[in-house]
Structures are given as structure tokens and as C-alpha cells.
Coordinates of C-alpha atoms and ligand atoms in Angstrom, one line a residue:
X798 CA 11.9 16.1 -7.7
X799 CA 14.6 13.6 -7.8
X800 CA 15.0 10.6 -10.3
X801 CA 15.3 6.9 -9.0
X802 CA 19.3 6.8 -8.0
X803 CA 21.4 4.5 -10.3
X804 CA 24.3 3.3 -7.9
X805 CA 26.3 0.0 -7.5
X806 CA 25.1 -2.6 -5.3
X807 CA 25.7 -2.6 -1.7
X808 CA 27.1 -5.3 -0.1
X809 CA 24.0 -6.6 1.3
X810 CA 22.4 -6.6 -2.4
X811 CA 25.2 -8.5 -3.7
X812 CA 24.2 -12.2 -2.6
X813 CA 20.6 -11.8 -4.0
X814 CA 21.8 -10.0 -6.8
X815 CA 24.3 -12.9 -7.9
X816 CA 21.8 -15.6 -7.5
X817 CA 19.3 -13.9 -9.5
X818 CA 21.5 -12.9 -12.6
X819 CA 22.6 -16.8 -12.2
X820 CA 18.4 -17.0 -12.4
X821 CA 18.2 -14.9 -15.1
X822 CA 21.0 -16.7 -17.7
X823 CA 19.4 -20.0 -17.5
X824 CA 15.8 -18.5 -18.1
X825 CA 17.4 -16.2 -21.3
X826 CA 20.6 -17.2 -21.5
X827 CA 21.8 -13.9 -21.5
X828 CA 23.4 -11.5 -19.0
X829 CA 20.8 -9.1 -17.1
X830 CA 22.0 -5.5 -18.1
X831 CA 20.4 -4.1 -15.0
X832 CA 18.4 -4.4 -11.2
X833 CA 16.6 -2.6 -9.9
X834 CA 15.1 -2.6 -6.5
X835 CA 11.7 -1.6 -4.9
X836 CA 10.8 -1.5 -1.2
X837 CA 8.0 -2.7 0.4
X838 CA 6.4 -0.5 3.1
X839 CA 5.1 -0.5 6.5
X840 CA 2.4 2.4 7.5
X841 CA 3.1 3.6 10.9
X842 CA -0.5 4.9 10.8
X843 CA -2.9 7.1 8.8
X844 CA -4.6 4.2 7.3
X845 CA -7.7 3.6 4.9
X846 CA -7.2 7.5 4.3
X847 CA -5.2 8.2 1.3
X848 CA -8.0 7.5 -1.0
X849 CA -9.3 10.5 0.6
X850 CA -6.9 12.4 0.0
X851 CA -5.3 13.0 3.2
X852 CA -1.9 12.6 4.9
X853 CA -0.4 9.1 5.9
X854 CA 3.2 8.0 7.4
X855 CA 4.5 5.5 6.2
X856 CA 8.2 4.0 6.1
X857 CA 10.1 1.7 3.5
X858 CA 11.0 -1.5 4.4
X859 CA 14.0 -3.7 4.4
X860 CA 12.1 -6.3 2.4
X861 CA 11.7 -6.1 -1.1
X862 CA 11.2 -6.6 -5.2
X863 CA 14.5 -7.3 -7.0
X864 CA 14.3 -7.6 -10.8
X865 CA 16.7 -8.3 -13.1
X866 CA 16.4 -6.7 -16.8
X867 CA 18.1 -7.2 -19.9
X868 CA 16.7 -6.1 -23.5
X869 CA 15.2 -9.2 -25.1
X870 CA 16.1 -9.7 -29.3
X871 CA 12.5 -10.6 -30.5
X872 CA 10.4 -7.4 -28.9
X873 CA 8.7 -9.9 -26.3
X874 CA 8.0 -9.7 -22.6
X875 CA 9.1 -12.3 -20.4
X876 CA 8.4 -12.8 -17.0
X877 CA 10.0 -15.6 -14.5
X878 CA 10.3 -15.7 -11.1
X879 CA 13.5 -17.4 -9.0
X880 CA 10.8 -18.8 -6.5
X881 CA 9.5 -22.1 -8.4
X882 CA 5.7 -21.7 -7.1
X883 CA 5.1 -18.6 -9.0
X884 CA 4.8 -19.5 -12.8
X885 CA 6.5 -17.5 -15.8
X886 CA 4.9 -16.1 -18.8
X887 CA 5.4 -14.5 -21.8
X888 CA 3.7 -11.8 -23.9
X889 CA 4.1 -9.4 -27.5
X890 CA 5.4 -6.1 -26.4
X891 CA 2.0 -4.3 -26.8
X892 CA -1.0 -2.7 -24.2
X893 CA -3.2 -5.3 -26.3
X894 CA -1.7 -8.4 -25.2
X895 CA -0.5 -6.8 -21.3
X896 CA -4.4 -6.3 -21.1
X897 CA -5.5 -10.1 -22.7
X898 CA -3.4 -10.9 -19.5
X899 CA -4.8 -8.8 -17.3
X900 CA -8.4 -9.8 -18.1
X901 CA -8.1 -13.4 -17.8
X902 CA -10.1 -14.5 -14.5
X903 CA -7.2 -16.0 -12.7
X904 CA -5.1 -14.4 -9.8
X905 CA -2.0 -14.3 -10.7
X906 CA 1.4 -13.2 -9.4
X907 CA 2.5 -11.8 -12.6
X908 CA -0.6 -9.9 -13.1
X909 CA 0.9 -6.8 -10.8
X910 CA 4.1 -6.4 -13.2
X911 CA 2.1 -6.8 -16.1
X912 CA 0.4 -3.2 -14.7
X913 CA 3.6 -1.7 -13.9
X914 CA 4.4 -2.4 -18.0
X915 CA 1.4 -1.6 -18.8
X916 CA 1.4 2.5 -17.8
X917 CA 4.8 2.2 -18.2
X918 CA 4.6 1.4 -21.4
X919 CA 1.9 4.6 -22.1
X920 CA 4.8 6.8 -20.5
X921 CA 7.7 5.7 -22.3
X922 CA 5.6 5.6 -26.0
X923 CA 5.0 9.6 -25.5
X924 CA 8.7 10.0 -25.3
X925 CA 10.1 6.8 -27.9
X926 CA 10.0 6.0 -31.1
X927 CA 10.9 2.8 -30.5
X928 CA 10.1 0.5 -27.2
X929 CA 11.8 -2.5 -26.5
X930 CA 11.3 -5.9 -25.4
X931 CA 12.6 -7.1 -22.4
X932 CA 13.6 -10.3 -20.4
X933 CA 12.8 -9.9 -16.6
X934 CA 13.4 -12.3 -13.7
X935 CA 12.3 -11.8 -10.1
X936 CA 12.6 -12.0 -6.9
X937 CA 10.5 -10.6 -3.7
X938 CA 11.0 -10.9 -0.1
X939 CA 7.6 -9.3 0.9
X940 CA 5.2 -11.5 2.0
X941 CA 2.4 -11.5 -0.4
X942 CA -0.9 -10.0 1.1
X943 CA -0.1 -9.1 4.8
X944 CA -0.5 -5.4 4.7
X945 CA 3.6 -4.5 3.3
X946 CA 3.1 -3.8 -0.1
X947 CA 4.1 -6.5 -1.9
X948 CA 1.3 -6.2 -4.8
X949 CA 2.8 -2.2 -5.2
X950 CA 6.2 -3.1 -5.0
X951 CA 5.6 -5.4 -7.7
X952 CA 3.3 -2.6 -10.4
X953 CA 6.1 0.4 -9.7
X954 CA 9.1 -2.4 -10.8
X955 CA 6.7 -2.5 -13.6
X956 CA 6.7 0.5 -14.3
X957 CA 10.7 1.7 -13.2
X958 CA 11.5 -1.9 -15.0
X959 CA 10.2 -0.5 -18.8
X960 CA 10.5 3.3 -18.6
X961 CA 14.1 2.4 -17.5
X962 CA 15.3 0.0 -20.0
X963 CA 13.6 2.7 -22.2
X964 CA 16.1 5.4 -21.8
X965 CA 13.6 7.3 -19.7
X966 CA 14.9 8.7 -16.4
X967 CA 11.6 10.1 -15.1
X968 CA 11.1 12.4 -11.4
X969 CA 10.0 10.0 -8.7
X970 CA 6.7 11.1 -8.0
X971 CA 5.8 11.2 -11.8
X972 CA 7.0 7.3 -11.2
X973 CA 4.5 7.1 -8.2
X974 CA 1.6 8.6 -9.5
X975 CA 1.7 6.5 -12.6
X976 CA 2.3 3.5 -10.3
X977 CA -0.5 4.0 -8.5
X978 CA -3.0 4.5 -11.8
X979 CA -1.2 1.3 -12.9
X980 CA -2.5 -0.7 -9.5
X981 CA -6.0 0.0 -10.7
X982 CA -5.6 -1.9 -13.6
X983 CA -5.6 -4.7 -11.2
X984 CA -9.3 -3.9 -10.3
X985 CA -9.0 -2.4 -6.4
X986 CA -9.2 1.3 -6.1
X987 CA -6.9 1.8 -4.2
X988 CA -4.9 5.5 -3.0
X989 CA -1.0 6.5 -4.1
X990 CA 0.1 6.0 -0.7
X991 CA 2.3 2.4 -1.4
X992 CA 3.6 3.8 -4.3
X993 CA 4.4 7.2 -3.3
X994 CA 6.8 5.4 -0.6
X995 CA 8.1 3.0 -2.3
X996 CA 9.5 6.3 -4.6
X997 CA 10.2 8.8 -2.4
X998 CA 11.5 6.9 1.1
X999 CA 14.9 7.9 2.3
X1000 CA 17.2 5.6 4.6
X1001 CA 16.3 6.7 8.6
X1002 CA 13.3 8.7 8.2
X1003 CA 9.5 8.1 7.6
X1004 CA 7.7 10.2 5.4
X1005 CA 4.3 12.1 5.5
X1006 CA 3.0 12.1 2.7
X1007 CA 0.7 14.7 1.2
X1008 CA -1.5 14.1 -2.1
X1009 CA -2.2 16.6 -4.9
X1010 CA 0.3 17.4 -5.3
X1011 CA 2.4 14.4 -4.1
X1012 CA 5.1 15.3 -1.2
X1013 CA 6.8 13.6 1.3
X1014 CA 7.9 15.1 4.2
X1015 CA 10.6 13.7 6.7
X1016 CA 9.3 12.5 9.7
X1017 CA 12.4 12.1 12.2
X1018 CA 11.4 9.1 15.1
X1019 CA 12.0 9.2 18.0
X1020 CA 15.9 7.7 18.6
X1021 CA 14.7 5.6 21.5
X1022 CA 11.7 4.1 19.0
X1023 CA 11.7 0.8 17.8
X1024 CA 9.2 -0.6 15.6
X1025 CA 8.1 -4.2 15.1
X1026 CA 6.1 -6.1 12.6
X1027 CA 4.6 -9.1 13.4
X1028 CA 2.7 -11.6 11.3
X1029 CA -0.8 -12.5 12.0
X1030 CA -0.7 -15.3 8.9
X1031 CA -4.0 -14.6 8.3
X1032 CA -3.7 -13.6 4.6
X1033 CA -6.3 -11.2 2.2
X1034 CA -6.0 -10.6 -1.2
X1035 CA -7.7 -7.1 -1.9
X1036 CA -8.0 -8.1 -5.6
X1037 CA -10.5 -11.2 -4.7
X1038 CA -12.9 -9.5 -2.4
X1039 CA -14.7 -6.4 -2.8
X1040 CA -14.8 -5.2 0.9
X1041 CA -11.7 -2.7 0.2
X1042 CA -13.6 -1.0 -3.0
X1043 CA -16.6 -0.9 -1.0
X1044 CA -15.1 1.6 2.1
X1045 CA -13.7 3.4 -1.1
X1046 CA -17.4 3.9 -2.0
X1047 CA -18.7 4.3 1.2
X1048 CA -16.3 7.7 1.7
X1049 CA -16.7 9.0 -1.9
X1050 CA -20.2 8.9 -1.0
X1051 CA -19.8 10.5 3.0
X1052 CA -18.3 13.3 0.8
X1053 CA -20.7 13.9 -1.8
X1054 CA -23.7 13.2 1.1
X1055 CA -22.2 16.2 3.4
X1056 CA -21.7 18.5 0.6
X1057 CA -25.5 17.7 -0.4
X1058 CA -26.6 18.9 3.0
X1059 CA -24.1 22.0 3.3
X1060 CA -25.5 23.3 -0.3
X1061 CA -22.7 22.7 -1.7
X1062 CA -22.5 21.3 -5.8
X1063 CA -21.7 17.5 -4.7
X1064 CA -21.3 16.5 -7.9
X1065 CA -17.8 18.9 -8.3
X1066 CA -17.4 16.7 -4.6
X1067 CA -14.9 13.7 -5.1
X1068 CA -13.1 12.8 -2.2
X1069 CA -13.8 13.5 2.0
X1070 CA -10.6 16.3 2.1
X1071 CA -12.3 18.5 -1.1
X1072 CA -15.8 18.8 0.8
X1073 CA -13.7 20.0 3.7
X1074 CA -11.8 21.9 1.3
X1075 CA -14.8 24.0 0.5
X1076 CA -16.6 23.4 4.1
X1077 CA -13.1 25.5 5.2
X1078 CA -13.7 23.3 8.5
X1079 CA -10.9 21.9 10.8
X1080 CA -11.1 17.9 10.9
X1081 CA -12.7 18.0 14.4
X1082 CA -15.4 19.8 13.1
X1083 CA -15.4 17.3 10.4
X1084 CA -15.7 14.6 12.4
X1085 CA -19.1 16.6 14.5
X1086 CA -20.2 17.4 11.1
X1087 CA -20.2 13.3 10.2
X1088 CA -21.4 12.4 13.2
X1089 CA -24.8 14.3 12.8
X1090 CA -25.0 14.6 9.3
X1091 CA -24.9 11.1 8.2
X1092 CA -25.6 7.7 8.6
X1093 CA -26.4 4.3 7.2
X1094 CA -27.7 4.1 3.9
X1095 CA -29.1 1.8 1.3
X1096 CA -28.9 2.3 -2.6
X1097 CA -32.3 4.1 -2.4
X1098 CA -31.9 5.9 0.4
X1099 CA -28.8 7.6 -0.7
X1100 CA -30.6 8.0 -4.2
X1101 CA -33.6 10.0 -2.2
X1102 CA -30.6 12.0 -0.3
X1103 CA -28.8 13.3 -3.6
X1104 CA -32.3 13.1 -5.6
X1105 CA -31.0 11.1 -8.3
X1106 CA -32.0 8.1 -9.8
X1107 CA -30.5 4.3 -9.3
X1108 CA -29.1 4.6 -12.7
X1109 CA -27.4 8.2 -12.0
X1110 CA -25.8 6.7 -9.4
X1111 CA -24.5 4.4 -10.6
X1112 CA -22.2 6.0 -12.8
X1113 CA -20.6 8.2 -10.1
X1114 CA -20.2 5.1 -8.1
X1115 CA -19.6 1.3 -8.6
X1116 CA -22.7 0.2 -7.4
X1117 CA -25.0 -2.1 -9.0
X1118 CA -29.0 -2.2 -9.6
X1119 CA -29.9 -4.8 -7.4
X1120 CA -27.5 -3.4 -4.7
X1121 CA -28.4 -4.4 -1.2
X1122 CA -25.8 -3.2 0.5
X1123 CA -25.6 -1.1 3.8
X1124 CA -23.9 2.0 3.5
X1125 CA -22.0 2.8 7.0
X1126 CA -21.4 6.2 5.7
X1127 CA -21.2 8.2 9.4
X1128 CA -18.6 5.3 11.0
X1129 CA -16.9 5.2 7.9
X1130 CA -15.8 8.8 7.7
X1131 CA -15.6 10.1 11.0
X1132 CA -13.3 7.4 11.1
X1133 CA -11.0 9.3 7.8
X1134 CA -11.2 12.4 9.8
X1135 CA -10.0 11.1 13.1
X1136 CA -7.5 9.2 11.9
X1137 CA -6.1 12.3 9.2
X1138 CA -5.7 14.5 12.5
X1139 CA -4.0 11.1 14.4
X1140 CA -1.3 11.2 11.5
X1141 CA -1.0 15.0 12.2
X1142 CA -0.5 15.0 15.8
X1143 CA 1.8 11.2 15.5
X1144 CA 4.2 13.9 12.8
X1145 CA 3.7 17.1 15.7
X1146 CA 4.7 14.2 18.5
X1147 CA 7.9 12.9 16.3
X1148 CA 9.4 16.7 16.3
X1149 CA 8.7 17.5 19.7
X1150 CA 11.2 15.8 21.9
X1151 CA 9.3 14.9 25.2
X1152 CA 9.6 12.9 27.9
X1153 CA 6.3 10.8 26.8
X1154 CA 7.0 11.0 23.3
X1155 CA 6.8 7.0 23.5
X1156 CA 4.2 7.0 24.8
X1157 CA 2.0 9.1 23.2
X1158 CA 3.0 7.7 20.1
X1159 CA 1.6 4.6 21.0
X1160 CA -1.7 5.9 22.1
X1161 CA -2.2 7.3 19.1
X1162 CA -1.5 4.1 17.4
X1163 CA -3.9 1.8 19.7
X1164 CA -6.3 4.4 18.8
X1165 CA -6.0 4.1 15.0
X1166 CA -6.6 0.7 15.8
X1167 CA -9.7 0.9 17.5
X1168 CA -10.6 3.1 15.0
X1169 CA -10.0 0.6 12.6
X1170 CA -11.9 -2.5 14.4
X1171 CA -14.6 -0.1 15.2
X1172 CA -15.5 2.4 13.1
X1173 CA -13.6 0.9 9.9
X1174 CA -14.6 -2.6 10.3
X1175 CA -11.5 -3.9 8.6
X1176 CA -9.9 -5.8 11.2
X1177 CA -10.4 -9.4 12.1
X1178 CA -10.4 -11.7 15.3
X1179 CA -6.8 -12.7 14.4
X1180 CA -5.6 -9.2 14.3
X1181 CA -7.1 -7.8 17.5
X1182 CA -5.6 -10.8 19.0
X1183 CA -2.7 -9.9 17.8
X1184 CA -2.5 -6.3 18.4
X1185 CA -3.4 -7.6 21.9
X1186 CA -0.4 -9.7 22.9
X1187 CA 2.0 -7.1 21.9
X1188 CA 0.6 -4.4 24.0
X1189 CA 0.8 -6.9 26.9
X1190 CA 3.9 -7.8 26.2
X1191 CA 4.7 -4.2 26.6
X1192 CA 4.3 -2.8 23.4
X1193 CA 3.9 1.0 23.9
X1194 CA 1.0 1.1 20.9
X1195 CA 0.0 -1.5 18.2
X1196 CA -2.0 -1.3 15.1
X1197 CA -2.6 -2.9 12.0
X1198 CA -1.1 -1.9 9.2
X1199 CA -1.9 -1.6 5.9
X1200 CA -5.6 -2.4 4.0
X1201 CA -6.5 -5.0 7.1
X1202 CA -8.8 -8.4 6.7
X1203 CA -5.9 -9.9 7.4
X1204 CA -1.8 -9.3 7.6
X1205 CA 0.4 -8.0 9.8
X1206 CA 0.8 -5.9 13.1
X1207 CA 2.9 -3.0 13.3
X1208 CA 3.7 -2.5 17.8
X1209 CA 6.3 0.4 19.2
X1210 CA 8.3 -0.6 21.7
X1211 CA 12.1 1.1 23.2
X1212 CA 15.5 0.1 22.5
X1213 CA 16.3 -1.4 25.6
X1214 CA 12.8 -3.5 25.8
X1215 CA 13.0 -4.7 22.0
X1216 CA 14.7 -7.4 22.6
X1217 CA 12.6 -8.7 24.8
X1218 CA 9.3 -7.5 23.8
X1219 CA 10.4 -9.7 20.5
X1220 CA 11.0 -13.1 22.2
X1221 CA 7.9 -12.4 24.8
X1222 CA 5.7 -11.8 21.7
X1223 CA 7.7 -14.2 19.3
X1224 CA 6.5 -16.6 22.5
X1225 CA 2.8 -15.8 22.8
X1226 CA 2.7 -16.3 18.6
X1227 CA 4.3 -19.6 18.8
X1228 CA 1.5 -20.6 21.5
X1229 CA -1.7 -19.1 19.7
X1230 CA -0.6 -20.4 15.7
X1231 CA 0.5 -23.5 17.2
X1232 CA 4.1 -23.0 15.4
X1233 CA 6.8 -26.0 15.9
X1234 CA 9.8 -25.5 17.3
X1235 CA 11.6 -25.5 13.9
X1236 CA 8.8 -22.3 12.6
X1237 CA 11.5 -19.3 11.9
X1238 CA 10.4 -16.8 13.7
X1239 CA 12.5 -14.2 12.0
X1240 CA 10.2 -13.9 9.3
X1241 CA 7.1 -13.7 11.4
X1242 CA 7.9 -11.0 14.1
X1243 CA 11.4 -8.3 13.4
X1244 CA 12.4 -5.0 14.1
X1245 CA 12.4 -2.8 11.4
X1246 CA 14.2 0.7 10.7
X1247 CA 13.2 3.3 7.7
X1248 CA 15.1 1.9 4.4
X1249 CA 15.8 3.6 1.3
X1250 CA 13.2 4.0 -2.1
X1251 CA 13.7 2.1 -5.2
X1252 CA 16.8 2.1 -6.9
X1253 CA 18.5 1.2 -10.0
X1254 CA 21.5 -1.4 -9.4
X1255 CA 23.7 -0.8 -12.6
X1256 CA 26.3 -3.1 -11.9
X1257 CA 27.1 -5.6 -9.1
Ligands
NG1_2185 P1 -2.5 -2.8 0.9 O1 -3.3 -3.5 0.9 O2 -1.6 -2.9 2.3 O3 -1.4 -3.1 -0.1 C1 -4.2 -0.7 0.6 C2 -3.7 0.5 -0.4 C3 -3.1 1.4 0.5 C4 -4.1 2.0 1.5 C5 -4.2 0.9 2.1 C6 -4.6 1.8 3.5 C7 -3.4 0.3 -2.9 C8 -2.2 -0.6 -3.7 N1 -3.2 0.0 -1.6 O4 -2.8 -0.9 1.1 O5 -3.3 2.8 -0.5 O6 -5.3 2.3 1.1 O7 -4.9 0.0 2.1 O8 -4.5 2.2 4.1 O9 -4.8 -0.1 -3.4
MG2186 MG1 -1.3 -3.5 -1.9

């Protein structure tokens, strides 16, 4: 597998790099030695299925995290941000001091970077005798907690910063896998989509990302298609709520219960794709099985089906002794199997030019959103309203992107209609969100194209 390219800075990056270098010099009293850039991403289709092992279809976006990096003299790690609202931090270069920062209760922006440093350090440690401390300065342009993967871009930056600074030039898939592992240190049991696309993205093409083993293949979007991101302005920080992790638990339990009902050793089954593989069924058949075999269950009922005690179950999935939750196993598993099928159809439609290509892609996006709204229960009124407004403004399709409970919508339109669409939806957003005439709408609604994955800038 390829390595992260080391490239001279392009013109688009140069002015930001200069500004960041200046900030770096002011804070660290030395010049940066190199820079890294890690993009955010937008997922076109395939939501909440990566952690069940199914393929997804994201692309990198232009918005990114830039980090200026230099060796520190005192073997410490120092992290600053160009935006003064993000406080700086300084710590020892050791796993124990990274972990101490991560254990602190407050939610801090730099924790994501420290997660990356932690797992990057583990990688570097095995290949090197001496690990050098780092001075770093960060500048992000990805809106936080908006479903565009700002957190994962920070995590990936941490892994890339510490490995590259220590002259460890690893393959992209290793960096992606380690970054996915790193982000779990924050406490969200996420899948690997965001880190995979951050490293494996290529300019001009979306990617079908498959897992176990990690692979990325091109999904060439129709020439006429234009994707537009619109921001509901509702923020959702996954790390602060347990609804994301609850979905992960529900999908895992659904997999185990289907296995149990089919006489498969359910303890060996971890995720929904495992049980599909053992049963040798199609996604459509699996969705039917989910509808027949699963229902809403509480912990007691799940224990009865699996014939285990609550204590045994809590060793398998994260539940508490006094857990009173109802787990919506049927709806969640149905979504996963149907969404996984939509991803494959989306890819197939992209591959075969036809007159109704855009219409069909739009229909798949609309179906995806409906499923996220009604089966996966991860949308909110404001996001549903934004999807409806996008359709009203003439989008062929629109859906929430990322984990949901807020954040952004991705809409599909065509080249001839794109400007008018952006203007029309922008006007509707301005009215719905009571925005003043001074509001910079370009940050709330913008066209997006498939961008390049992570890179190292040696010079600028
Ligand atoms: P967001 O919340 O958009 O960063 C999360 C997960 C993805 C995936 C999507 C839903 C992490 C780092 N990211 O993305 O893996 O499950 O939700 O499709 O947990
Ligand atoms: Mg994220």
C-alpha cells in the first residue's frame, strides 16, 4: 500500500502555511520543520454501517487540519492552536502523560490530537530507540461536531505527526487503522470510515471503503453531479453523549441474537457482517431475517435469549447492571442491511452511465435519510427540515451525513442547477435560522468535490 505523499505546498495551501509558520515561531521560538495536512470528509452514502463491517462511500473535502511540526529540545509535547479560543497544552513525551490528559473529565479539543499521539507513539516505539518530542501548531477549517469528521482529522494528524517526525514512513492503511484505534481512546466505539478516507482519498474520486482488510476503490461520480454540503448549525458532540455507542451495542447484540436463533456459536460473532457471512445470505435476505427474528428488547430479555446472566452479558457488550434501556434491535439491523445494499447500488449506478443516473442516486440518498430518521433514530427535526428544504430547492436527493443528531446534510444536484440551488437553499436557511444579512453563507452551504487524502508538506 502507498505511503503518505511528501509534497511541496501547492499555491492554495501556501498562504495558510505562512500564517501558521508565523504562529509556530511566536510560540515555539523556532521554525517548523514540516507540515501535515489531513482533510475532513463527507460521506455520500453508507451511514452507521462501518462498525458493522459494511462498505461506505465517502470522499475527502477541501476543509482540513494543518499542523506545523518541529522537534522540541526538551522532549516534551507542546500543542498550540492558531485560534485563540482553543487553549494550548504542554505535556511530557510519555504514554502515561498522554493517558493522564485523556483521563481528565473535561472535553477539550486537543484530546483528539493526543489520542493520535498515543497510538502513533505505540507505532513509533516499536521501530525506534529514541522518540523525539514535538512542538506543534494546529489550524483547522473543518466545522467541529458537524459530521464532517473534524475530530478524526485531528486524530489522524496526531498519528501522522509523531510517526513522520520520527522518520517512520508507514503505509496509509496502517496509519488509518491505527488512527481508528486511537479515536476509541476518546470513548466512542466508532468505525474506521473517517480515518480510512482521510488517508486513502484521492483527488477527483469518491471511494468505496471496505473493511477487514481495509481497501479503497474509486467511485467515479457522474460528470454532471454536484454535491452540496449544508449545515443545520446544530452541533452534536459524540463524546459527550452515549447515543452513538448505544447504536454500536444494538448492532452487536442484533448480530449475536440472529446467530443464536440460527444455531451459530453467537460468542464468535462480533458484528452484523460476520453473521451474514456465516449464513451465506444476501443483504435483502438478512433484512428479512432481521424483521422476523428481532424486536425491541431490554437487558433481561436479551439475557434470556442468549441464556446468559447480566454479568456475563456486561463482559461482552458495554451495559450496566441497572441498565433499563430498550434496545431497538430490529430497526437498527434492518437499517444496516438495507443501507449496506444502498451503498453497493450507489456505486453500481455511478459505474454505469445512464440518463436517469442522477435521479437514481438521489433516490438512494433520500431512502438513506428516511432510514436514518425512522429506523436508526439518529436524525433531529432541524436536520430533517434541512433535507426537506434541499429537496424543495430542487435537489435530486439529500441526507444527513456523519453520525447525525445534528450537523450537516449532503445534497445532490446537477451542474446546470448548482448555483441556483445553492442560492435558493441558502435563502431558505437564512430565513429558517433567522440569519442576518451579514452572515457568511459560504461557510454554511457550499459545493464540494472529491479531494486528496493526507499529505506531508516538506517546504512552502
Ligand atoms: P462522525 O460523527 O461524523 O465523525 C461517526 C463515526 C464513523 C461512522 C459515522 C456514521 C467516528 C470517529 N466516526 O462519524 O465511523 O460510524 O459516525 O456513519 O466514530
Ligand atoms: Mg468525528
